[in-house]
mmCIF file of C-alpha atoms in Angstrom:
data_model
loop_
_atom_site.group_PDB
_atom_site.id
_atom_site.type_symbol
_atom_site.label_atom_id
_atom_site.label_comp_id
_atom_site.label_asym_id
_atom_site.label_seq_id
_atom_site.Cartn_x
_atom_site.Cartn_y
_atom_site.Cartn_z
ATOM 1 C CA MET P 289 -7.108 -56.936 -51.208
ATOM 2 C CA TRP P 290 -3.887 -54.423 -51.129
ATOM 3 C CA GLN P 291 -5.923 -54.789 -47.328
ATOM 4 C CA ALA P 292 -4.085 -58.452 -46.522
ATOM 5 C CA MET P 293 -0.982 -57.204 -48.204
ATOM 6 C CA LEU P 294 -1.208 -54.106 -44.958
ATOM 7 C CA SER P 295 -2.777 -55.759 -42.515
ATOM 8 C CA GLY P 296 0.182 -58.474 -42.744
ATOM 9 C CA VAL P 297 2.944 -55.615 -42.751
ATOM 10 C CA ALA P 298 1.672 -55.010 -40.279
ATOM 11 C CA SER P 299 1.106 -58.502 -38.215
ATOM 12 C CA LEU P 300 5.207 -58.776 -39.664
ATOM 13 C CA LYS P 301 6.387 -56.253 -37.728
ATOM 14 C CA ALA P 302 3.885 -56.782 -34.919
ATOM 15 C CA HIS P 303 5.883 -59.999 -34.818
ATOM 16 C CA GLN P 304 9.511 -57.871 -34.728
ATOM 17 C CA ILE P 305 8.836 -55.880 -32.280
ATOM 18 C CA LYS P 306 7.397 -58.571 -29.606
ATOM 19 C CA MET P 307 10.488 -61.785 -30.469
ATOM 20 C CA ASN P 308 13.458 -58.441 -30.685
ATOM 21 C CA VAL P 309 11.564 -58.651 -26.363
ATOM 22 C CA ILE P 310 11.886 -62.585 -26.258
ATOM 23 C CA GLY P 311 15.675 -62.360 -27.418
ATOM 24 C CA ASN P 312 16.249 -59.563 -24.787
ATOM 25 C CA ASN P 313 14.678 -61.109 -22.601
ATOM 26 C CA ILE P 314 16.769 -64.500 -22.557
ATOM 27 C CA ALA P 315 19.905 -62.763 -24.060
ATOM 28 C CA ASN P 316 19.389 -61.698 -19.528
ATOM 29 C CA ILE P 317 18.949 -64.664 -18.232
ATOM 30 C CA ASN P 318 21.775 -64.464 -16.323
ATOM 31 C CA THR P 319 21.511 -60.084 -15.071
ATOM 32 C CA ILE P 320 21.980 -59.146 -11.616
ATOM 33 C CA GLY P 321 18.157 -58.423 -10.690
ATOM 34 C CA PHE P 322 16.858 -58.458 -14.247
ATOM 35 C CA LYS P 323 13.089 -58.079 -15.038
ATOM 36 C CA SER P 324 11.618 -59.664 -18.043
ATOM 37 C CA ALA P 325 9.400 -58.305 -20.471
ATOM 38 C CA ARG P 326 6.206 -58.799 -22.562
ATOM 39 C CA ALA P 327 4.244 -57.420 -25.864
ATOM 40 C CA HIS P 328 0.927 -57.876 -25.548
ATOM 41 C CA PHE P 329 -0.952 -57.362 -29.177
ATOM 42 C CA GLN P 330 -3.898 -55.184 -30.344
ATOM 43 C CA ASP P 331 -5.667 -55.221 -33.359
ATOM 44 C CA LEU P 332 -5.731 -52.020 -35.235
ATOM 45 C CA LEU P 333 -9.209 -50.264 -36.504
ATOM 46 C CA SER P 334 -11.876 -51.627 -39.041
ATOM 47 C CA GLN P 335 -13.453 -51.015 -41.995
ATOM 48 C CA THR P 336 -17.504 -50.338 -41.222
ATOM 49 C CA LEU P 337 -18.912 -52.107 -44.643
ATOM 50 C CA ARG P 338 -22.371 -52.059 -42.943
ATOM 51 C CA ALA P 339 -23.406 -50.133 -40.335
ATOM 52 C CA ALA P 340 -25.338 -52.432 -37.128
ATOM 53 C CA SER P 341 -29.606 -51.621 -37.574
ATOM 54 C CA ARG P 342 -31.644 -52.446 -35.085
ATOM 55 C CA PRO P 343 -35.191 -54.157 -35.288
ATOM 56 C CA SER P 344 -38.619 -53.019 -36.476
ATOM 57 C CA GLY P 345 -42.003 -55.217 -36.407
ATOM 58 C CA VAL P 346 -41.181 -56.895 -39.184
ATOM 59 C CA LEU P 347 -37.140 -57.426 -39.617
ATOM 60 C CA GLY P 348 -34.788 -59.087 -36.969
ATOM 61 C CA GLY P 349 -31.533 -56.355 -35.487
ATOM 62 C CA THR P 350 -28.509 -56.694 -38.138
ATOM 63 C CA ASN P 351 -24.354 -57.053 -37.078
ATOM 64 C CA PRO P 352 -21.546 -54.757 -37.877
ATOM 65 C CA MET P 353 -20.012 -55.568 -40.987
ATOM 66 C CA GLN P 354 -16.472 -55.044 -40.398
ATOM 67 C CA VAL P 355 -12.621 -55.374 -41.871
ATOM 68 C CA GLY P 356 -10.362 -55.508 -38.913
ATOM 69 C CA LEU P 357 -6.081 -53.292 -40.615
ATOM 70 C CA GLY P 358 -4.173 -55.335 -39.125
ATOM 71 C CA VAL P 359 -2.391 -55.529 -35.185
ATOM 72 C CA LYS P 360 -0.554 -53.610 -33.482
ATOM 73 C CA VAL P 361 2.081 -53.396 -30.164
ATOM 74 C CA GLY P 362 -0.906 -52.278 -27.808
ATOM 75 C CA ALA P 363 2.468 -52.959 -24.810
ATOM 76 C CA ILE P 364 5.336 -53.775 -23.478
ATOM 77 C CA ASP P 365 4.621 -55.182 -19.478
ATOM 78 C CA ILE P 366 7.458 -55.811 -17.888
ATOM 79 C CA MET P 367 7.160 -58.675 -15.424
ATOM 80 C CA PRO P 368 7.701 -57.730 -11.261
ATOM 81 C CA LEU P 369 7.925 -61.251 -10.318
ATOM 82 C CA GLN P 370 10.788 -62.474 -7.277
ATOM 83 C CA GLY P 371 14.368 -63.761 -8.907
ATOM 84 C CA ALA P 372 15.089 -67.143 -6.929
ATOM 85 C CA LEU P 373 18.246 -66.041 -4.400
ATOM 86 C CA GLU P 374 22.007 -66.133 -5.739
ATOM 87 C CA LEU P 375 24.258 -66.845 -2.730
ATOM 88 C CA THR P 376 27.947 -65.389 -3.063
ATOM 89 C CA GLY P 377 29.051 -65.368 0.315
ATOM 90 C CA ARG P 378 30.306 -62.162 -0.758
ATOM 91 C CA SER P 379 29.145 -59.417 2.194
ATOM 92 C CA THR P 380 28.881 -56.455 0.550
ATOM 93 C CA ASP P 381 26.049 -58.801 -1.725
ATOM 94 C CA LEU P 382 22.388 -57.723 -1.640
ATOM 95 C CA ALA P 383 19.166 -59.155 -2.432
ATOM 96 C CA ILE P 384 15.962 -58.049 -1.726
ATOM 97 C CA GLN P 385 12.924 -60.734 -0.573
ATOM 98 C CA GLY P 386 9.871 -58.515 -1.399
ATOM 99 C CA ASN P 387 9.040 -55.349 -2.570
ATOM 100 C CA GLY P 388 10.892 -52.332 -3.130
ATOM 101 C CA PHE P 389 14.193 -51.451 -5.313
ATOM 102 C CA PHE P 390 17.584 -49.777 -3.406
ATOM 103 C CA MET P 391 18.639 -46.028 -4.459
ATOM 104 C CA LEU P 392 21.876 -44.703 -5.642
ATOM 105 C CA SER P 393 22.600 -41.982 -6.522
ATOM 106 C CA ASP P 394 25.816 -39.395 -8.650
ATOM 107 C CA GLY P 395 25.807 -36.359 -6.378
ATOM 108 C CA ARG P 396 22.412 -35.448 -8.745
ATOM 109 C CA ASP P 397 20.133 -37.795 -9.661
ATOM 110 C CA ILE P 398 18.468 -40.818 -7.637
ATOM 111 C CA GLN P 399 17.882 -43.921 -9.594
ATOM 112 C CA PHE P 400 16.689 -46.420 -8.338
ATOM 113 C CA THR P 401 17.480 -50.394 -9.090
ATOM 114 C CA ARG P 402 16.898 -54.337 -7.227
ATOM 115 C CA ASP P 403 20.915 -55.592 -8.224
ATOM 116 C CA GLY P 404 22.672 -55.313 -5.342
ATOM 117 C CA ALA P 405 25.995 -55.811 -5.851
ATOM 118 C CA PHE P 406 28.205 -53.743 -4.516
ATOM 119 C CA ALA P 407 31.115 -52.759 -2.549
ATOM 120 C CA LEU P 408 33.334 -50.434 -0.597
ATOM 121 C CA ASP P 409 35.887 -47.704 -2.889
ATOM 122 C CA ALA P 410 38.402 -46.426 -2.356
ATOM 123 C CA ASN P 411 37.197 -43.563 -0.133
ATOM 124 C CA GLY P 412 34.536 -46.591 1.812
ATOM 125 C CA PHE P 413 31.712 -45.201 0.708
ATOM 126 C CA LEU P 414 29.618 -48.019 -0.100
ATOM 127 C CA VAL P 415 29.193 -48.732 -4.209
ATOM 128 C CA HIS P 416 27.164 -50.272 -6.940
ATOM 129 C CA ARG P 417 30.113 -52.271 -8.543
ATOM 130 C CA GLY P 418 28.925 -51.233 -12.513
ATOM 131 C CA THR P 419 29.534 -47.917 -11.698
ATOM 132 C CA GLY P 420 30.286 -46.212 -9.931
ATOM 133 C CA TRP P 421 27.027 -44.609 -8.661
ATOM 134 C CA LYS P 422 26.732 -44.817 -4.040
ATOM 135 C CA VAL P 423 24.217 -46.063 -1.594
ATOM 136 C CA LEU P 424 21.764 -44.437 0.121
ATOM 137 C CA GLY P 425 20.467 -44.282 3.553
ATOM 138 C CA TRP P 426 20.496 -43.320 6.774
ATOM 139 C CA LYS P 427 23.857 -42.515 8.703
ATOM 140 C CA ALA P 428 23.707 -43.312 12.679
ATOM 141 C CA ASP P 429 25.051 -40.813 15.177
ATOM 142 C CA PRO P 430 28.197 -41.225 17.664
ATOM 143 C CA GLY P 431 25.615 -42.832 19.695
ATOM 144 C CA GLY P 432 24.670 -45.453 17.204
ATOM 145 C CA LEU P 433 21.109 -44.104 17.073
ATOM 146 C CA ILE P 434 19.488 -44.013 13.904
ATOM 147 C CA ASP P 435 16.863 -41.276 12.563
ATOM 148 C CA THR P 436 15.172 -43.149 9.934
ATOM 149 C CA ASN P 437 12.864 -40.264 9.965
ATOM 150 C CA GLN P 438 14.934 -37.987 8.180
ATOM 151 C CA ALA P 439 14.526 -37.187 3.905
ATOM 152 C CA ILE P 440 16.764 -38.897 1.564
ATOM 153 C CA THR P 441 18.164 -36.774 -0.535
ATOM 154 C CA ALA P 442 21.110 -37.314 -3.175
ATOM 155 C CA ALA P 443 23.591 -36.615 -0.515
ATOM 156 C CA SER P 444 22.548 -39.627 1.720
ATOM 157 C CA VAL P 445 24.881 -41.900 1.102
ATOM 158 C CA LEU P 446 26.647 -43.744 3.410
ATOM 159 C CA GLN P 447 30.375 -43.763 3.999
ATOM 160 C CA PHE P 448 32.660 -46.743 6.083
ATOM 161 C CA PRO P 449 35.935 -46.775 6.095
ATOM 162 C CA VAL P 450 37.367 -49.710 7.015
ATOM 163 C CA GLY P 451 40.366 -48.702 8.716
ATOM 164 C CA SER P 452 40.697 -45.671 9.563
ATOM 165 C CA GLN P 453 37.651 -45.030 11.211
ATOM 166 C CA ALA P 454 37.816 -44.939 15.159
ATOM 167 C CA ALA P 455 35.318 -45.487 17.517
ATOM 168 C CA VAL P 456 35.266 -44.556 21.624
ATOM 169 C CA ARG P 457 32.057 -45.213 24.272
ATOM 170 C CA GLN P 458 32.314 -44.065 27.011
ATOM 171 C CA THR P 459 31.254 -45.260 30.729
ATOM 172 C CA SER P 460 27.997 -44.636 31.388
ATOM 173 C CA ARG P 461 27.408 -48.253 33.431
ATOM 174 C CA VAL P 462 29.297 -50.481 36.400
ATOM 175 C CA GLN P 463 27.617 -53.692 37.144
ATOM 176 C CA TYR P 464 28.952 -55.424 40.115
ATOM 177 C CA THR P 465 27.997 -59.092 41.560
ATOM 178 C CA GLY P 466 29.510 -60.647 45.305
ATOM 179 C CA ASN P 467 28.569 -60.572 48.617
ATOM 180 C CA LEU P 468 29.248 -58.756 51.502
ATOM 181 C CA ASN P 469 30.359 -60.545 54.380
ATOM 182 C CA ALA P 470 27.246 -60.388 57.218
ATOM 183 C CA ASN P 471 30.094 -61.175 59.847
ATOM 184 C CA ALA P 472 32.069 -58.332 59.157
ATOM 185 C CA VAL P 473 32.868 -55.760 62.395
ATOM 186 C CA SER P 474 32.930 -52.622 61.359
ATOM 187 C CA THR P 475 36.825 -52.344 61.428
ATOM 188 C CA ASP P 476 36.386 -54.515 58.323
ATOM 189 C CA SER P 477 36.776 -52.874 54.488
ATOM 190 C CA PHE P 478 36.237 -55.046 51.068
ATOM 191 C CA SER P 479 37.546 -53.207 47.791
ATOM 192 C CA ALA P 480 37.075 -53.980 44.045
ATOM 193 C CA THR P 481 38.238 -51.689 40.753
ATOM 194 C CA VAL P 482 36.857 -51.783 37.426
ATOM 195 C CA ARG P 483 38.216 -49.427 34.119
ATOM 196 C CA VAL P 484 36.561 -46.430 32.456
ATOM 197 C CA TYR P 485 36.526 -44.751 30.314
ATOM 198 C CA ASP P 486 36.025 -40.920 29.095
ATOM 199 C CA ALA P 487 34.395 -39.930 25.691
ATOM 200 C CA LEU P 488 38.317 -39.315 24.360
ATOM 201 C CA GLY P 489 38.915 -42.612 25.336
ATOM 202 C CA GLY P 490 40.911 -41.826 28.198
ATOM 203 C CA ALA P 491 41.400 -45.045 31.241
ATOM 204 C CA HIS P 492 40.317 -44.535 34.314
ATOM 205 C CA ASP P 493 40.994 -46.813 37.071
ATOM 206 C CA ILE P 494 37.753 -46.273 39.394
ATOM 207 C CA LYS P 495 38.683 -48.530 43.701
ATOM 208 C CA LEU P 496 35.231 -49.127 45.226
ATOM 209 C CA THR P 497 36.036 -49.810 48.978
ATOM 210 C CA PHE P 498 32.140 -50.728 50.771
ATOM 211 C CA THR P 499 33.712 -49.689 55.364
ATOM 212 C CA ASN P 500 31.938 -49.507 58.288
ATOM 213 C CA ARG P 501 29.554 -52.565 58.956
ATOM 214 C CA GLN P 502 26.926 -51.961 60.469
ATOM 215 C CA ASN P 503 23.807 -53.112 62.097
ATOM 216 C CA PRO P 504 21.538 -48.774 61.080
ATOM 217 C CA PRO P 505 19.332 -47.602 63.812
ATOM 218 C CA ALA P 506 15.975 -48.024 64.594
ATOM 219 C CA GLY P 507 14.030 -45.608 62.747
ATOM 220 C CA SER P 508 16.475 -45.680 59.794
ATOM 221 C CA GLY P 509 16.831 -47.255 57.133
ATOM 222 C CA PRO P 510 13.766 -49.009 54.740
ATOM 223 C CA ALA P 511 11.701 -51.515 56.200
ATOM 224 C CA GLY P 512 12.851 -55.241 57.030
ATOM 225 C CA ALA P 513 17.048 -53.345 56.603
ATOM 226 C CA ILE P 514 19.197 -55.441 59.425
ATOM 227 C CA MET P 515 22.464 -54.546 58.039
ATOM 228 C CA SER P 516 24.397 -51.616 56.346
ATOM 229 C CA TRP P 517 26.991 -50.999 54.293
ATOM 230 C CA GLU P 518 28.915 -46.805 53.741
ATOM 231 C CA TRP P 519 31.202 -46.772 49.990
ATOM 232 C CA SER P 520 33.530 -44.647 48.565
ATOM 233 C CA ALA P 521 34.728 -44.530 44.748
ATOM 234 C CA THR P 522 38.433 -43.376 44.456
ATOM 235 C CA GLU P 523 40.557 -42.175 41.221
ATOM 236 C CA GLY P 524 43.758 -42.909 43.253
ATOM 237 C CA SER P 525 44.071 -40.720 45.496
ATOM 238 C CA THR P 526 40.910 -38.062 44.518
ATOM 239 C CA SER P 527 37.161 -38.865 45.552
ATOM 240 C CA VAL P 528 34.120 -39.632 42.506
ATOM 241 C CA GLY P 529 32.213 -40.619 44.772
ATOM 242 C CA ASP P 530 30.577 -41.939 48.325
ATOM 243 C CA PHE P 531 28.056 -42.896 50.116
ATOM 244 C CA SER P 532 26.588 -39.266 51.313
ATOM 245 C CA THR P 533 26.792 -37.156 47.942
ATOM 246 C CA GLY P 534 23.815 -36.030 45.445
ATOM 247 C CA SER P 535 21.347 -38.907 45.575
ATOM 248 C CA ASN P 536 23.838 -41.749 46.673
ATOM 249 C CA SER P 537 23.298 -44.344 50.436
ATOM 250 C CA ARG P 538 24.406 -46.723 52.162
ATOM 251 C CA LEU P 539 23.968 -50.263 51.505
ATOM 252 C CA TYR P 540 20.493 -51.089 53.228
ATOM 253 C CA PHE P 541 19.644 -55.235 53.342
ATOM 254 C CA ASP P 542 17.646 -57.453 54.927
ATOM 255 C CA ALA P 543 17.475 -60.260 57.034
ATOM 256 C CA SER P 544 17.787 -62.910 53.896
ATOM 257 C CA GLY P 545 20.700 -60.955 52.987
ATOM 258 C CA LYS P 546 19.278 -58.896 50.200
ATOM 259 C CA LEU P 547 20.063 -55.745 48.796
ATOM 260 C CA ILE P 548 17.144 -53.056 49.627
ATOM 261 C CA GLY P 549 18.361 -50.093 49.684
ATOM 262 C CA GLY P 550 20.343 -48.175 47.268
ATOM 263 C CA THR P 551 20.728 -50.712 44.689
ATOM 264 C CA THR P 552 22.628 -47.405 42.236
ATOM 265 C CA GLN P 553 24.601 -45.302 42.800
ATOM 266 C CA GLN P 554 26.611 -42.981 40.990
ATOM 267 C CA ILE P 555 30.567 -41.568 41.562
ATOM 268 C CA THR P 556 31.166 -38.023 38.586
ATOM 269 C CA ILE P 557 35.238 -37.933 36.993
ATOM 270 C CA THR P 558 36.622 -35.334 36.160
ATOM 271 C CA PRO P 559 39.245 -36.594 33.506
ATOM 272 C CA THR P 560 41.999 -34.113 32.796
ATOM 273 C CA ASN P 561 43.501 -35.301 29.225
ATOM 274 C CA GLY P 562 40.322 -32.345 27.507
ATOM 275 C CA ALA P 563 37.839 -34.610 27.613
ATOM 276 C CA PRO P 564 34.508 -33.395 29.758
ATOM 277 C CA PRO P 565 33.311 -34.909 33.506
ATOM 278 C CA PHE P 566 30.993 -37.205 33.119
ATOM 279 C CA THR P 567 28.329 -39.170 35.491
ATOM 280 C CA VAL P 568 28.574 -43.326 35.624
ATOM 281 C CA THR P 569 26.090 -45.386 37.011
ATOM 282 C CA LEU P 570 27.116 -48.149 39.477
ATOM 283 C CA ASP P 571 24.562 -50.784 39.961
ATOM 284 C CA LEU P 572 25.004 -52.579 42.295
ATOM 285 C CA ALA P 573 21.394 -54.650 42.941
ATOM 286 C CA GLN P 574 23.879 -58.232 42.207
ATOM 287 C CA ILE P 575 25.996 -57.914 45.722
ATOM 288 C CA THR P 576 24.452 -59.443 48.747
ATOM 289 C CA SER P 577 25.087 -60.000 52.127
ATOM 290 C CA LEU P 578 25.774 -63.805 53.697
ATOM 291 C CA ALA P 579 27.445 -65.095 56.498
ATOM 292 C CA ALA P 580 30.906 -66.087 53.824
ATOM 293 C CA GLU P 581 34.400 -63.905 52.666
ATOM 294 C CA SER P 582 33.194 -60.868 51.413
ATOM 295 C CA VAL P 583 33.837 -61.226 46.768
ATOM 296 C CA VAL P 584 33.167 -58.188 45.207
ATOM 297 C CA GLN P 585 34.757 -57.615 41.740
ATOM 298 C CA PRO P 586 32.353 -55.374 38.825
ATOM 299 C CA VAL P 587 31.106 -58.026 36.223
ATOM 300 C CA TYR P 588 29.879 -55.370 33.147
ATOM 301 C CA GLN P 589 30.947 -51.578 31.916
ATOM 302 C CA ASP P 590 29.633 -50.800 28.878
ATOM 303 C CA GLY P 591 32.638 -47.934 27.501
ATOM 304 C CA PHE P 592 35.163 -49.132 24.970
ATOM 305 C CA PRO P 593 38.639 -47.985 23.844
ATOM 306 C CA PRO P 594 39.488 -46.324 21.126
ATOM 307 C CA GLY P 595 39.363 -48.462 18.088
ATOM 308 C CA THR P 596 38.926 -48.905 14.599
ATOM 309 C CA LEU P 597 36.450 -49.806 12.046
ATOM 310 C CA GLN P 598 37.753 -53.651 11.679
ATOM 311 C CA GLU P 599 34.596 -54.948 9.211
ATOM 312 C CA PHE P 600 30.886 -54.762 8.826
ATOM 313 C CA ALA P 601 27.793 -56.753 8.875
ATOM 314 C CA ILE P 602 24.289 -55.903 7.509
ATOM 315 C CA GLY P 603 21.496 -57.210 9.135
ATOM 316 C CA ILE P 604 18.013 -58.548 7.566
ATOM 317 C CA ASP P 605 16.292 -54.655 7.983
ATOM 318 C CA GLY P 606 19.191 -52.955 6.670
ATOM 319 C CA THR P 607 20.938 -51.441 9.434
ATOM 320 C CA ILE P 608 24.807 -52.103 9.121
ATOM 321 C CA GLN P 609 26.335 -53.029 12.105
ATOM 322 C CA GLY P 610 29.950 -52.134 12.709
ATOM 323 C CA ILE P 611 32.262 -54.038 14.856
ATOM 324 C CA PHE P 612 35.913 -52.286 16.104
ATOM 325 C CA SER P 613 39.132 -53.432 16.865
ATOM 326 C CA ASN P 614 38.376 -52.474 20.556
ATOM 327 C CA GLY P 615 35.437 -55.107 20.666
ATOM 328 C CA LEU P 616 33.009 -52.283 20.235
ATOM 329 C CA SER P 617 29.457 -53.511 17.481
ATOM 330 C CA ARG P 618 28.244 -50.958 16.913
ATOM 331 C CA PRO P 619 25.026 -50.067 14.417
ATOM 332 C CA MET P 620 26.818 -46.953 11.522
ATOM 333 C CA GLY P 621 24.335 -46.728 9.076
ATOM 334 C CA ARG P 622 20.796 -48.275 7.516
ATOM 335 C CA ILE P 623 19.804 -49.024 4.079
ATOM 336 C CA ALA P 624 16.911 -47.521 2.759
ATOM 337 C CA LEU P 625 15.141 -48.529 -0.217
ATOM 338 C CA SER P 626 12.458 -47.123 -2.126
ATOM 339 C CA LEU P 627 8.663 -48.629 -2.968
ATOM 340 C CA PHE P 628 6.392 -47.529 -5.859
ATOM 341 C CA PRO P 629 2.692 -47.751 -6.185
ATOM 342 C CA ASN P 630 3.347 -49.085 -9.684
ATOM 343 C CA PRO P 631 7.068 -50.263 -10.254
ATOM 344 C CA MET P 632 6.069 -51.242 -13.725
ATOM 345 C CA GLY P 633 5.762 -47.606 -14.668
ATOM 346 C CA LEU P 634 9.915 -46.853 -14.282
ATOM 347 C CA GLU P 635 11.706 -46.430 -16.958
ATOM 348 C CA ARG P 636 14.686 -49.209 -17.773
ATOM 349 C CA LEU P 637 17.944 -46.804 -18.265
ATOM 350 C CA GLY P 638 20.605 -49.630 -18.933
ATOM 351 C CA ASN P 639 23.050 -50.600 -16.281
ATOM 352 C CA ASN P 640 20.293 -52.660 -14.541
ATOM 353 C CA MET P 641 19.265 -48.921 -13.374
ATOM 354 C CA TRP P 642 15.297 -47.546 -13.606
ATOM 355 C CA ARG P 643 13.800 -43.795 -13.610
ATOM 356 C CA GLN P 644 10.544 -43.404 -11.593
ATOM 357 C CA THR P 645 8.083 -41.719 -14.359
ATOM 358 C CA ASP P 646 4.872 -39.808 -14.262
ATOM 359 C CA ASN P 647 3.149 -43.329 -14.479
ATOM 360 C CA SER P 648 5.293 -45.370 -11.701
ATOM 361 C CA GLY P 649 4.045 -42.433 -8.769
ATOM 362 C CA LEU P 650 6.701 -41.066 -6.250
ATOM 363 C CA PRO P 651 8.739 -43.933 -4.977
ATOM 364 C CA GLN P 652 7.900 -44.836 -0.681
ATOM 365 C CA ILE P 653 10.724 -44.173 1.096
ATOM 366 C CA GLY P 654 11.377 -46.292 4.311
ATOM 367 C CA ALA P 655 13.889 -49.033 6.047
ATOM 368 C CA PRO P 656 13.108 -52.904 4.913
ATOM 369 C CA THR P 657 11.040 -54.875 6.711
ATOM 370 C CA THR P 658 8.182 -51.127 6.983
ATOM 371 C CA ALA P 659 5.983 -50.627 5.519
ATOM 372 C CA GLY P 660 5.653 -53.764 3.223
ATOM 373 C CA LEU P 661 8.398 -53.243 1.995
ATOM 374 C CA GLY P 662 10.852 -56.166 2.221
ATOM 375 C CA GLU P 663 14.005 -58.014 4.158
ATOM 376 C CA ILE P 664 17.474 -57.581 2.264
ATOM 377 C CA ASN P 665 19.816 -61.771 2.277
ATOM 378 C CA ALA P 666 23.573 -60.545 2.521
ATOM 379 C CA GLY P 667 25.376 -62.239 0.456
ATOM 380 C CA TYR P 668 22.810 -63.242 -2.245
ATOM 381 C CA LEU P 669 22.503 -61.940 -5.265
ATOM 382 C CA GLU P 670 18.858 -61.499 -6.505
ATOM 383 C CA GLN P 671 18.411 -63.768 -10.283
ATOM 384 C CA SER P 672 16.907 -62.507 -13.692
ATOM 385 C CA ASN P 673 13.174 -62.980 -13.270
ATOM 386 C CA VAL P 674 13.274 -64.547 -16.876
ATOM 387 C CA ASP P 675 11.436 -68.038 -17.094
ATOM 388 C CA LEU P 676 13.578 -69.785 -20.469
ATOM 389 C CA GLY P 677 11.045 -72.422 -20.914
ATOM 390 C CA SER P 678 8.567 -69.533 -22.024
ATOM 391 C CA GLU P 679 10.873 -67.867 -23.602
ATOM 392 C CA PHE P 680 11.534 -70.672 -26.214
ATOM 393 C CA ALA P 681 8.098 -71.244 -26.018
ATOM 394 C CA ASP P 682 6.544 -67.799 -27.444
ATOM 395 C CA MET P 683 9.201 -67.050 -28.898
ATOM 396 C CA ILE P 684 7.605 -71.109 -31.194
ATOM 397 C CA VAL P 685 5.188 -69.196 -31.098
ATOM 398 C CA THR P 686 6.076 -66.137 -32.348
ATOM 399 C CA GLN P 687 7.982 -67.413 -35.017
ATOM 400 C CA ARG P 688 4.877 -69.405 -36.825
ATOM 401 C CA GLY P 689 2.253 -66.239 -37.071
ATOM 402 C CA PHE P 690 5.416 -64.417 -38.831
ATOM 403 C CA GLN P 691 5.785 -67.021 -40.973
ATOM 404 C CA ALA P 692 1.998 -66.808 -40.838
ATOM 405 C CA ASN P 693 1.646 -63.623 -42.152
ATOM 406 C CA THR P 694 4.181 -63.955 -44.589
ATOM 407 C CA ARG P 695 2.594 -66.636 -46.510
ATOM 408 C CA ILE P 696 -0.570 -63.323 -46.458
ATOM 409 C CA VAL P 697 1.982 -61.798 -48.361
ATOM 410 C CA SER P 698 2.943 -64.084 -50.559
ATOM 411 C CA VAL P 699 -0.327 -64.507 -51.584
ATOM 412 C CA VAL P 700 -2.237 -61.490 -51.935
ATOM 413 C CA ASP P 701 0.871 -60.474 -54.245
ATOM 414 C CA GLU P 702 -0.261 -64.038 -56.412
ATOM 415 C CA LEU P 703 -3.819 -62.338 -56.388
ATOM 416 C CA LEU P 704 -2.999 -59.990 -57.825
ATOM 417 C CA ALA P 705 -0.291 -60.711 -60.674
ATOM 418 C CA ASP P 706 -3.630 -62.745 -61.533
ATOM 419 C CA VAL P 707 -5.999 -59.485 -61.900
ATOM 420 C CA VAL P 708 -2.508 -57.883 -63.394
ATOM 421 C CA ASN P 709 -3.117 -60.812 -65.851
ATOM 422 C CA MET P 710 -6.356 -60.576 -66.837
ATOM 423 C CA LYS P 711 -5.169 -57.333 -69.666
ATOM 424 C CA ARG P 712 -3.204 -59.941 -70.861
#
């Protein structure tokens, strides 16, 4: 009888732990990124009253005779199911759709979370709103290139100081379109001016002039050429390039007015503001030479003057695109995610954070949408994955199990009282 009472007591303890797990799940029904848990029961050791015996020539075998000694909680598992995504409209709220964890740092340690409630602090760092831990990822170089092969450390924090970070882009390419009159004479000319920018954002107004329309001598120019134009580029009174320098050449046109030679030209600009000299490629492939008025104009140049960061947007691949007051839009960084061989082996730390353990495996770090990692949805938060209906059902079953085992303890107590009363 003592065994029955001890089994009942052990069961009461196990059901109490299970009820604690259920209570914690329900308490976190609205916790961002929360993953519910589930308790598993296992039987305890059994007392063997008679061992099994093998069959003999005359008698059959007998099974072991055992009495169990109760129940215990064998495991409390994490349920790593995807939570629903809730629209918040806040650009720094991020939700992971699929596998992976955000990585956060306090400057020394790295922890992991599914809670993407982030914000910018006073210094422009992207931080976890509840703790102030900084989000980790890769920074872009001044040209907007992001090297995701770099190792992520506790110092790989992301910073976007809106309103204070400036950016310029040096012009490297100018594209022209238009027409040069096929009926022009050699004394005719036409000019078009474009503004380009050096590495410091200084503006340079470049005048491109087309002159000396002529029929090329026999045997000169590319095959099919029937006319050509010379060109020169100046900044004010300073020459920055013409058809006879470097790899430059005349502009040759065929009988249909299509440019067949010299579609790309180059000029070199030497700033006087301390910026280094730079080369600009002139894309002239869209210029024709038809019997119509000469009208040539620049339609695109890839440089930008100085501007400050006004806002940023985060794509599904974690790329953070900065938008500047000068119209420039360029990548500024990319958020890193981590994937574990056994995410159920992570240890909860509170504050919606986890840390790796010996059984979680090492984090496999990568960019969102790559190597099995999920995508990032900006303006959303992942909700708790607690199923309230299932939790209530488990709570009822657990309550009945607890009540049934209290009856075991009560009945054994009554039986022991009857044994004691046998002496009277």
